[in-house]
Amino acid sequence: MLNISKKALLALFLIVFASFCAYAEDEIIDDVRISGVQKSEEKEILEKISYGPGMVFSTYKTREDIRNLYKMGRFDDISVSTVTEGDKVIIVYELTEKPRIGRITIEGNKGVGEGDIKGKFEISDEDKPAPTTSVKDEEEKTEKQKIKENEFFDEFILKKVIAQIEKMYKEKNFYYASVSYQVTEPKETEDNRGKRVDIVIKVNEGDKVKVKSIKPVGNNVFSADKIKGTMKTKEEGWFVSGVFDDDQFIEDLKSIIRAYYQEGYVKAKINGYALGELEGNKTEIIKNYVVFDTQNSAINIEIPITENMQYKIKNIGMEGNELYTSEEIMEKIESKPGRTFDRIKFESDLMVIRNMYSEKGHIFAQLKDAYVYDDDTGEVSINLSAEEGPVAYINQIKVRGNYVTKDKVITRELYVAENEPFDSTKIKKSQEAVYNLGFFDNVLIDTEQVSMDKLNLIFEVVERKTNTIGLGAGYSTVEGLVGYLQLTNANLFGEAKSFSADVQFGNKKKSWQLGYKDPWFFDTPTSFGVDVWNVFKNKLYNNQGYDLDTYGLDLSFGRRLDRDNKLFLTYRYQQDTYSNIDEELQPFVKAGGSQVSSITPMYVFDNRDDIFDPNKGIYNTMSLQLGGGLLGGDFNYLKGLWDFRYFAPVYWKFVLGVHARVGNGWGYGYQYGDAAVPPTEKFYAGGTDTVRGYDERALGPIAGGNFLIVTNLELKLKVIDRMLTLVTFYDSGNCWENARDVDWSNPYLYPGFGFGVRFTVPGTVMLIRLDWGYALDPNYHVNGGKIHFNIGNIF
């Protein structure tokens, strides 16, 4: 009989962990020196610099440091150099600060309050660059991109603020408003914080005007209401301000023409201009067809439309194609002869064909399109000509932006290699694989052309913080109130190894845990992990009905067969102590201590595009846990489990998720121990992570069952990608004492449905899940439904 003490388990963990923690780096830079700022501000500057004593000098890192320092918005000039003093190499950052803002004065505003104007002193999100940097960087830019007294002066930011103020005036119907500024140096331009400047913002408001009427002219195919419905510019009315904006109006005209293009009216024009001509003729269009009635403070808009005729596709011809046959190309596109010529859809089809060539390495392939319109028959003949060009090869693969993560951690995840043909599909999958490591906020792809047929492939990553020290509190439906102290590093030494140590204390659960994992053991596609833990759960936890004190050890090995297929083997030893058992559970759960010793082989298939928030792909696992027998322990049992998850994009930002989970356990006879599945390994149904709308463990046998079926169907709307998702779901499931108790002619699964919200904490992969579920079985109906709150997706 096995009997391992807690101290032995902890010692074993520490020995194993220490065995794989060798790490060393070369020493080149001995010191970092900051010049041009006050001593008290050096710490803030050093936080933006990637260098420290003992680090290797890198031109790329230096360039990134300069870029990050400029992002602070406080320097006019930055230079970096290295000097040698004795036997020490010192890197020196010479900084020249911008002047600070003294006073900000606003003049000429009457119809708009000073508070509204000052509210535009900070650059709004829509005016910032696209989020190609980490969340941390975005927060820093948000803090610095504003004008404020005592902040550093940046004329570029001031000009953007002025543009925002003018836009706000237009939104308040002051179409003729203009805003200017004046920057002056006061007599006393310097103090102990450096030079200063004063800013005067001058406003000329003009009169208020609103859109009173929008009148399409010449439209027969589309009604006036349909045309107005495609526009964001609206007539003044209930809850509609009637704002007019030049740029938005031109975008509205483009939307109208696109709507005609989708219906085959590909020669439709507005004001005599085709789609590509509207932007360049904005001034003339507004001058001729937007009438400003200053006497009545009104804007009257006329939209003259020339619809012309509708066209259908007569044929699509292809020439110059050798890599693909014409039939293979036609199969891939949606546009077909006989269908209405949707010009917008056909543009997408052209992109599909270009992607076909890029998948074969012909990234420089040219595709020319020509159209012959027959106005007598209303048909169009489309002629495509391909210049396939040479195959482009990957010369070098470079990784940038990985200050912590080692190159090998990234390159071993790639589906492409140097000297291979450039394959856009494999590169996209490589991008997904690198992001799935969980160490990066963003992964960007770039190229450098080396010769006519060779390119360097660059993976530009933005690292997120992977080491945390936390002290806090939380709540979940299952665990109740929980406080925690946590130390984790998910990217130990920059080698993707992970270490975690945490303590939790709550009204239902108390625990401590130590864990270590190496996904590439000795730089081979073999993983190794070890966990030691102690968990106490009282009888209220998850409605389990008894107090349970467990401590144990996990040892796990895994092997990557290929990109999508993996095998794992896990040994677990745990000691359980049961007490304070509810009366109705006492026939099934024995008070006192027991031991469980098991080994579990598992197969995993996973080709999801994003393991944290999938859009498409399959995750499938099959495992068989063998407990007791030659392994020892007080229970002899087998437990099989199948878990299947499927994700597919449906429409727009909607994603369908399907989940099925089936488990079966049974005991077997051996010379010692019970022929039974232990209580900790039984199946339970109902609640937060199985069938929402029901109480925890409400479905099936009171002490858990040996057979389980659970299905979940979710339709997700990704409001903000990788941050905010809305969900509607349908769950069903049940638990039985044994598989033979199931009525296989009509196995009853308790149904439930509901709605939920998913929020991912920025800069992390932590997902907060809030669901409202409603039990559809009348015997378990709860007035008002049930709220379920937890961390992590249900599947």
PDB file of C-alpha atoms in Angstrom, residues 375-577:
ATOM      1  CA  ASP A 375     -26.124  46.541 -73.315  1.00  0.00           C
ATOM      2  CA  ASP A 376     -28.489  44.777 -75.710  1.00  0.00           C
ATOM      3  CA  THR A 377     -28.628  41.595 -73.650  1.00  0.00           C
ATOM      4  CA  GLY A 378     -27.653  43.028 -70.259  1.00  0.00           C
ATOM      5  CA  GLU A 379     -24.741  40.610 -69.965  1.00  0.00           C
ATOM      6  CA  VAL A 380     -21.083  40.994 -69.116  1.00  0.00           C
ATOM      7  CA  SER A 381     -18.192  38.829 -70.273  1.00  0.00           C
ATOM      8  CA  ILE A 382     -15.344  38.721 -67.782  1.00  0.00           C
ATOM      9  CA  ASN A 383     -11.808  37.989 -68.960  1.00  0.00           C
ATOM     10  CA  LEU A 384      -9.115  37.209 -66.415  1.00  0.00           C
ATOM     11  CA  SER A 385      -5.440  37.101 -67.301  1.00  0.00           C
ATOM     12  CA  ALA A 386      -2.862  35.640 -64.927  1.00  0.00           C
ATOM     13  CA  GLU A 387       0.851  36.380 -64.865  1.00  0.00           C
ATOM     14  CA  GLU A 388       1.928  33.725 -62.412  1.00  0.00           C
ATOM     15  CA  GLY A 389       5.542  34.813 -62.058  1.00  0.00           C
ATOM     16  CA  PRO A 390       8.258  32.852 -60.262  1.00  0.00           C
ATOM     17  CA  VAL A 391       7.942  30.983 -56.979  1.00  0.00           C
ATOM     18  CA  ALA A 392       9.102  33.115 -54.043  1.00  0.00           C
ATOM     19  CA  TYR A 393      11.206  31.377 -51.392  1.00  0.00           C
ATOM     20  CA  ILE A 394      11.794  32.176 -47.750  1.00  0.00           C
ATOM     21  CA  ASN A 395      15.399  33.301 -47.355  1.00  0.00           C
ATOM     22  CA  GLN A 396      15.524  33.819 -43.586  1.00  0.00           C
ATOM     23  CA  ILE A 397      12.997  33.708 -40.767  1.00  0.00           C
ATOM     24  CA  LYS A 398      13.479  36.545 -38.304  1.00  0.00           C
ATOM     25  CA  VAL A 399      11.809  37.215 -34.973  1.00  0.00           C
ATOM     26  CA  ARG A 400      11.523  40.721 -33.567  1.00  0.00           C
ATOM     27  CA  GLY A 401      10.123  42.223 -30.401  1.00  0.00           C
ATOM     28  CA  ASN A 402      10.857  39.176 -28.220  1.00  0.00           C
ATOM     29  CA  TYR A 403      12.886  40.729 -25.437  1.00  0.00           C
ATOM     30  CA  VAL A 404      12.079  37.921 -22.984  1.00  0.00           C
ATOM     31  CA  THR A 405      11.027  34.975 -25.144  1.00  0.00           C
ATOM     32  CA  LYS A 406      13.846  33.130 -26.877  1.00  0.00           C
ATOM     33  CA  ASP A 407      13.745  32.763 -30.662  1.00  0.00           C
ATOM     34  CA  LYS A 408      13.560  28.972 -30.492  1.00  0.00           C
ATOM     35  CA  VAL A 409      10.292  29.110 -28.554  1.00  0.00           C
ATOM     36  CA  ILE A 410       8.720  30.893 -31.515  1.00  0.00           C
ATOM     37  CA  THR A 411      10.471  29.212 -34.448  1.00  0.00           C
ATOM     38  CA  ARG A 412       9.689  25.672 -33.270  1.00  0.00           C
ATOM     39  CA  GLU A 413       5.963  26.490 -33.559  1.00  0.00           C
ATOM     40  CA  LEU A 414       6.186  27.543 -37.204  1.00  0.00           C
ATOM     41  CA  TYR A 415       4.696  25.613 -40.108  1.00  0.00           C
ATOM     42  CA  VAL A 416       7.275  27.089 -42.505  1.00  0.00           C
ATOM     43  CA  ALA A 417      11.050  26.828 -42.781  1.00  0.00           C
ATOM     44  CA  GLU A 418      13.862  28.668 -44.512  1.00  0.00           C
ATOM     45  CA  ASN A 419      14.401  27.870 -48.213  1.00  0.00           C
ATOM     46  CA  GLU A 420      10.810  26.632 -48.546  1.00  0.00           C
ATOM     47  CA  PRO A 421       8.313  28.210 -50.968  1.00  0.00           C
ATOM     48  CA  PHE A 422       6.364  31.134 -49.553  1.00  0.00           C
ATOM     49  CA  ASP A 423       2.999  29.635 -48.494  1.00  0.00           C
ATOM     50  CA  SER A 424       0.418  32.138 -47.205  1.00  0.00           C
ATOM     51  CA  THR A 425      -1.742  29.423 -45.612  1.00  0.00           C
ATOM     52  CA  LYS A 426       1.155  27.960 -43.621  1.00  0.00           C
ATOM     53  CA  ILE A 427       2.281  31.445 -42.605  1.00  0.00           C
ATOM     54  CA  LYS A 428      -1.221  32.236 -41.321  1.00  0.00           C
ATOM     55  CA  LYS A 429      -1.236  28.989 -39.317  1.00  0.00           C
ATOM     56  CA  SER A 430       2.234  29.843 -37.981  1.00  0.00           C
ATOM     57  CA  GLN A 431       0.920  33.211 -36.835  1.00  0.00           C
ATOM     58  CA  GLU A 432      -1.943  31.482 -35.015  1.00  0.00           C
ATOM     59  CA  ALA A 433       0.422  28.950 -33.407  1.00  0.00           C
ATOM     60  CA  VAL A 434       2.711  31.676 -32.064  1.00  0.00           C
ATOM     61  CA  TYR A 435      -0.241  33.608 -30.635  1.00  0.00           C
ATOM     62  CA  ASN A 436      -1.532  30.423 -29.009  1.00  0.00           C
ATOM     63  CA  LEU A 437       1.600  30.272 -26.881  1.00  0.00           C
ATOM     64  CA  GLY A 438      -0.142  32.894 -24.749  1.00  0.00           C
ATOM     65  CA  PHE A 439       2.928  35.128 -24.373  1.00  0.00           C
ATOM     66  CA  PHE A 440       2.019  37.826 -26.901  1.00  0.00           C
ATOM     67  CA  ASP A 441      -0.645  40.506 -27.265  1.00  0.00           C
ATOM     68  CA  ASN A 442      -0.106  40.600 -30.999  1.00  0.00           C
ATOM     69  CA  VAL A 443       1.782  38.716 -33.711  1.00  0.00           C
ATOM     70  CA  LEU A 444       2.382  40.585 -36.971  1.00  0.00           C
ATOM     71  CA  ILE A 445       3.794  39.282 -40.249  1.00  0.00           C
ATOM     72  CA  ASP A 446       6.182  41.314 -42.378  1.00  0.00           C
ATOM     73  CA  THR A 447       8.594  40.608 -45.234  1.00  0.00           C
ATOM     74  CA  GLU A 448      11.884  41.955 -46.579  1.00  0.00           C
ATOM     75  CA  GLN A 449      12.645  41.360 -50.234  1.00  0.00           C
ATOM     76  CA  VAL A 450      16.174  40.045 -50.724  1.00  0.00           C
ATOM     77  CA  SER A 451      16.061  39.281 -54.446  1.00  0.00           C
ATOM     78  CA  MET A 452      13.520  38.731 -57.196  1.00  0.00           C
ATOM     79  CA  ASP A 453      12.471  35.376 -55.779  1.00  0.00           C
ATOM     80  CA  LYS A 454      13.607  35.495 -52.134  1.00  0.00           C
ATOM     81  CA  LEU A 455      12.167  37.209 -49.072  1.00  0.00           C
ATOM     82  CA  ASN A 456      12.951  37.336 -45.398  1.00  0.00           C
ATOM     83  CA  LEU A 457       9.898  36.390 -43.344  1.00  0.00           C
ATOM     84  CA  ILE A 458       9.560  38.435 -40.154  1.00  0.00           C
ATOM     85  CA  PHE A 459       7.433  37.614 -37.118  1.00  0.00           C
ATOM     86  CA  GLU A 460       6.976  40.826 -35.129  1.00  0.00           C
ATOM     87  CA  VAL A 461       5.653  40.023 -31.647  1.00  0.00           C
ATOM     88  CA  VAL A 462       4.420  42.228 -28.833  1.00  0.00           C
ATOM     89  CA  GLU A 463       5.102  40.513 -25.534  1.00  0.00           C
ATOM     90  CA  ARG A 464       2.654  40.536 -22.669  1.00  0.00           C
ATOM     91  CA  LYS A 465       3.497  40.226 -19.019  1.00  0.00           C
ATOM     92  CA  THR A 466       3.699  36.528 -18.131  1.00  0.00           C
ATOM     93  CA  ASN A 467       4.965  36.704 -14.556  1.00  0.00           C
ATOM     94  CA  THR A 468       2.555  37.843 -11.862  1.00  0.00           C
ATOM     95  CA  ILE A 469       2.545  38.287  -8.131  1.00  0.00           C
ATOM     96  CA  GLY A 470      -0.993  38.761  -6.940  1.00  0.00           C
ATOM     97  CA  LEU A 471      -2.961  39.237  -3.751  1.00  0.00           C
ATOM     98  CA  GLY A 472      -6.685  39.633  -4.141  1.00  0.00           C
ATOM     99  CA  ALA A 473     -10.178  38.258  -3.858  1.00  0.00           C
ATOM    100  CA  GLY A 474     -12.792  36.853  -6.214  1.00  0.00           C
ATOM    101  CA  TYR A 475     -16.112  35.100  -6.469  1.00  0.00           C
ATOM    102  CA  SER A 476     -17.583  32.226  -8.458  1.00  0.00           C
ATOM    103  CA  THR A 477     -20.857  30.341  -8.282  1.00  0.00           C
ATOM    104  CA  VAL A 478     -18.973  27.114  -7.514  1.00  0.00           C
ATOM    105  CA  GLU A 479     -16.373  28.332  -5.006  1.00  0.00           C
ATOM    106  CA  GLY A 480     -18.103  31.332  -3.423  1.00  0.00           C
ATOM    107  CA  LEU A 481     -15.881  34.099  -2.049  1.00  0.00           C
ATOM    108  CA  VAL A 482     -12.176  33.340  -2.438  1.00  0.00           C
ATOM    109  CA  GLY A 483      -9.031  35.199  -1.458  1.00  0.00           C
ATOM    110  CA  TYR A 484      -5.745  34.289  -3.070  1.00  0.00           C
ATOM    111  CA  LEU A 485      -1.998  34.834  -3.021  1.00  0.00           C
ATOM    112  CA  GLN A 486      -0.400  33.871  -6.315  1.00  0.00           C
ATOM    113  CA  LEU A 487       3.044  33.718  -7.898  1.00  0.00           C
ATOM    114  CA  THR A 488       3.202  32.587 -11.518  1.00  0.00           C
ATOM    115  CA  ASN A 489       5.566  32.735 -14.460  1.00  0.00           C
ATOM    116  CA  ALA A 490       4.164  31.260 -17.664  1.00  0.00           C
ATOM    117  CA  ASN A 491       7.363  31.915 -19.635  1.00  0.00           C
ATOM    118  CA  LEU A 492      10.145  31.008 -17.247  1.00  0.00           C
ATOM    119  CA  PHE A 493      13.597  32.030 -18.539  1.00  0.00           C
ATOM    120  CA  GLY A 494      11.929  32.932 -21.834  1.00  0.00           C
ATOM    121  CA  GLU A 495      11.775  29.205 -22.686  1.00  0.00           C
ATOM    122  CA  ALA A 496       7.988  28.663 -22.342  1.00  0.00           C
ATOM    123  CA  LYS A 497       8.495  26.730 -19.124  1.00  0.00           C
ATOM    124  CA  SER A 498       5.962  27.597 -16.446  1.00  0.00           C
ATOM    125  CA  PHE A 499       5.985  27.749 -12.671  1.00  0.00           C
ATOM    126  CA  SER A 500       3.065  28.495 -10.382  1.00  0.00           C
ATOM    127  CA  ALA A 501       2.562  28.723  -6.669  1.00  0.00           C
ATOM    128  CA  ASP A 502      -0.712  29.851  -5.178  1.00  0.00           C
ATOM    129  CA  VAL A 503      -2.666  29.820  -1.962  1.00  0.00           C
ATOM    130  CA  GLN A 504      -6.452  30.216  -1.869  1.00  0.00           C
ATOM    131  CA  PHE A 505      -8.627  30.777   1.139  1.00  0.00           C
ATOM    132  CA  GLY A 506     -12.397  31.112   1.095  1.00  0.00           C
ATOM    133  CA  ASN A 507     -15.600  30.235   2.862  1.00  0.00           C
ATOM    134  CA  LYS A 508     -15.947  26.998   0.851  1.00  0.00           C
ATOM    135  CA  LYS A 509     -12.408  26.153  -0.211  1.00  0.00           C
ATOM    136  CA  LYS A 510      -8.826  26.433   1.046  1.00  0.00           C
ATOM    137  CA  SER A 511      -5.838  25.248  -0.971  1.00  0.00           C
ATOM    138  CA  TRP A 512      -2.189  25.548  -1.882  1.00  0.00           C
ATOM    139  CA  GLN A 513      -0.522  24.365  -5.081  1.00  0.00           C
ATOM    140  CA  LEU A 514       2.931  24.190  -6.679  1.00  0.00           C
ATOM    141  CA  GLY A 515       3.338  23.414 -10.348  1.00  0.00           C
ATOM    142  CA  TYR A 516       6.043  23.244 -13.000  1.00  0.00           C
ATOM    143  CA  LYS A 517       5.794  22.414 -16.693  1.00  0.00           C
ATOM    144  CA  ASP A 518       8.298  22.200 -19.534  1.00  0.00           C
ATOM    145  CA  PRO A 519       6.536  21.850 -22.925  1.00  0.00           C
ATOM    146  CA  TRP A 520       9.813  21.013 -24.730  1.00  0.00           C
ATOM    147  CA  PHE A 521      11.694  18.728 -22.375  1.00  0.00           C
ATOM    148  CA  PHE A 522      15.426  18.840 -23.286  1.00  0.00           C
ATOM    149  CA  ASP A 523      14.427  20.746 -26.467  1.00  0.00           C
ATOM    150  CA  THR A 524      12.436  17.796 -27.807  1.00  0.00           C
ATOM    151  CA  PRO A 525       8.699  17.716 -28.611  1.00  0.00           C
ATOM    152  CA  THR A 526       8.139  16.011 -25.272  1.00  0.00           C
ATOM    153  CA  SER A 527       6.466  17.759 -22.356  1.00  0.00           C
ATOM    154  CA  PHE A 528       7.012  17.203 -18.660  1.00  0.00           C
ATOM    155  CA  GLY A 529       4.990  18.485 -15.738  1.00  0.00           C
ATOM    156  CA  VAL A 530       4.744  18.046 -11.999  1.00  0.00           C
ATOM    157  CA  ASP A 531       2.144  19.360  -9.566  1.00  0.00           C
ATOM    158  CA  VAL A 532       1.822  19.111  -5.806  1.00  0.00           C
ATOM    159  CA  TRP A 533      -1.306  20.315  -4.060  1.00  0.00           C
ATOM    160  CA  ASN A 534      -3.465  20.322  -0.972  1.00  0.00           C
ATOM    161  CA  VAL A 535      -7.159  21.256  -1.236  1.00  0.00           C
ATOM    162  CA  PHE A 536      -9.821  21.433   1.453  1.00  0.00           C
ATOM    163  CA  LYS A 537     -13.457  21.792   0.319  1.00  0.00           C
ATOM    164  CA  ASN A 538     -16.289  21.954   2.799  1.00  0.00           C
ATOM    165  CA  LYS A 539     -19.696  20.379   2.205  1.00  0.00           C
ATOM    166  CA  LEU A 540     -21.130  23.570   0.635  1.00  0.00           C
ATOM    167  CA  TYR A 541     -18.556  23.563  -2.157  1.00  0.00           C
ATOM    168  CA  ASN A 542     -20.362  22.694  -5.383  1.00  0.00           C
ATOM    169  CA  ASN A 543     -23.115  21.104  -3.239  1.00  0.00           C
ATOM    170  CA  GLN A 544     -20.867  18.076  -2.644  1.00  0.00           C
ATOM    171  CA  GLY A 545     -22.390  17.262   0.745  1.00  0.00           C
ATOM    172  CA  TYR A 546     -19.235  16.415   2.700  1.00  0.00           C
ATOM    173  CA  ASP A 547     -15.921  17.919   3.788  1.00  0.00           C
ATOM    174  CA  LEU A 548     -12.990  16.723   1.694  1.00  0.00           C
ATOM    175  CA  ASP A 549      -9.306  17.252   2.430  1.00  0.00           C
ATOM    176  CA  THR A 550      -7.049  16.144  -0.453  1.00  0.00           C
ATOM    177  CA  TYR A 551      -3.356  16.329  -1.093  1.00  0.00           C
ATOM    178  CA  GLY A 552      -1.468  14.703  -3.908  1.00  0.00           C
ATOM    179  CA  LEU A 553       1.033  14.645  -6.743  1.00  0.00           C
ATOM    180  CA  ASP A 554       0.757  14.634 -10.550  1.00  0.00           C
ATOM    181  CA  LEU A 555       3.561  13.583 -12.888  1.00  0.00           C
ATOM    182  CA  SER A 556       2.832  14.070 -16.569  1.00  0.00           C
ATOM    183  CA  PHE A 557       4.647  13.346 -19.824  1.00  0.00           C
ATOM    184  CA  GLY A 558       3.444  14.271 -23.292  1.00  0.00           C
ATOM    185  CA  ARG A 559       4.597  13.805 -26.858  1.00  0.00           C
ATOM    186  CA  ARG A 560       3.736  15.931 -29.863  1.00  0.00           C
ATOM    187  CA  LEU A 561       3.125  13.575 -32.794  1.00  0.00           C
ATOM    188  CA  ASP A 562       2.598  16.459 -35.225  1.00  0.00           C
ATOM    189  CA  ARG A 563       1.135  19.952 -35.146  1.00  0.00           C
ATOM    190  CA  ASP A 564      -2.374  18.783 -34.262  1.00  0.00           C
ATOM    191  CA  ASN A 565      -1.931  15.410 -32.532  1.00  0.00           C
ATOM    192  CA  LYS A 566      -0.490  14.792 -29.061  1.00  0.00           C
ATOM    193  CA  LEU A 567      -0.253  11.934 -26.566  1.00  0.00           C
ATOM    194  CA  PHE A 568      -0.068  12.331 -22.779  1.00  0.00           C
ATOM    195  CA  LEU A 569       0.570   9.968 -19.872  1.00  0.00           C
ATOM    196  CA  THR A 570      -0.209  11.157 -16.339  1.00  0.00           C
ATOM    197  CA  TYR A 571       0.397   9.456 -13.009  1.00  0.00           C
ATOM    198  CA  ARG A 572      -1.591  10.730 -10.029  1.00  0.00           C
ATOM    199  CA  TYR A 573      -1.364   9.895  -6.358  1.00  0.00           C
ATOM    200  CA  GLN A 574      -3.698  11.508  -3.853  1.00  0.00           C
ATOM    201  CA  GLN A 575      -4.851  10.987  -0.280  1.00  0.00           C
ATOM    202  CA  ASP A 576      -8.447  11.954   0.532  1.00  0.00           C
ATOM    203  CA  THR A 577     -10.022  12.450   3.928  1.00  0.00           C
TER     204      THR A 577
END
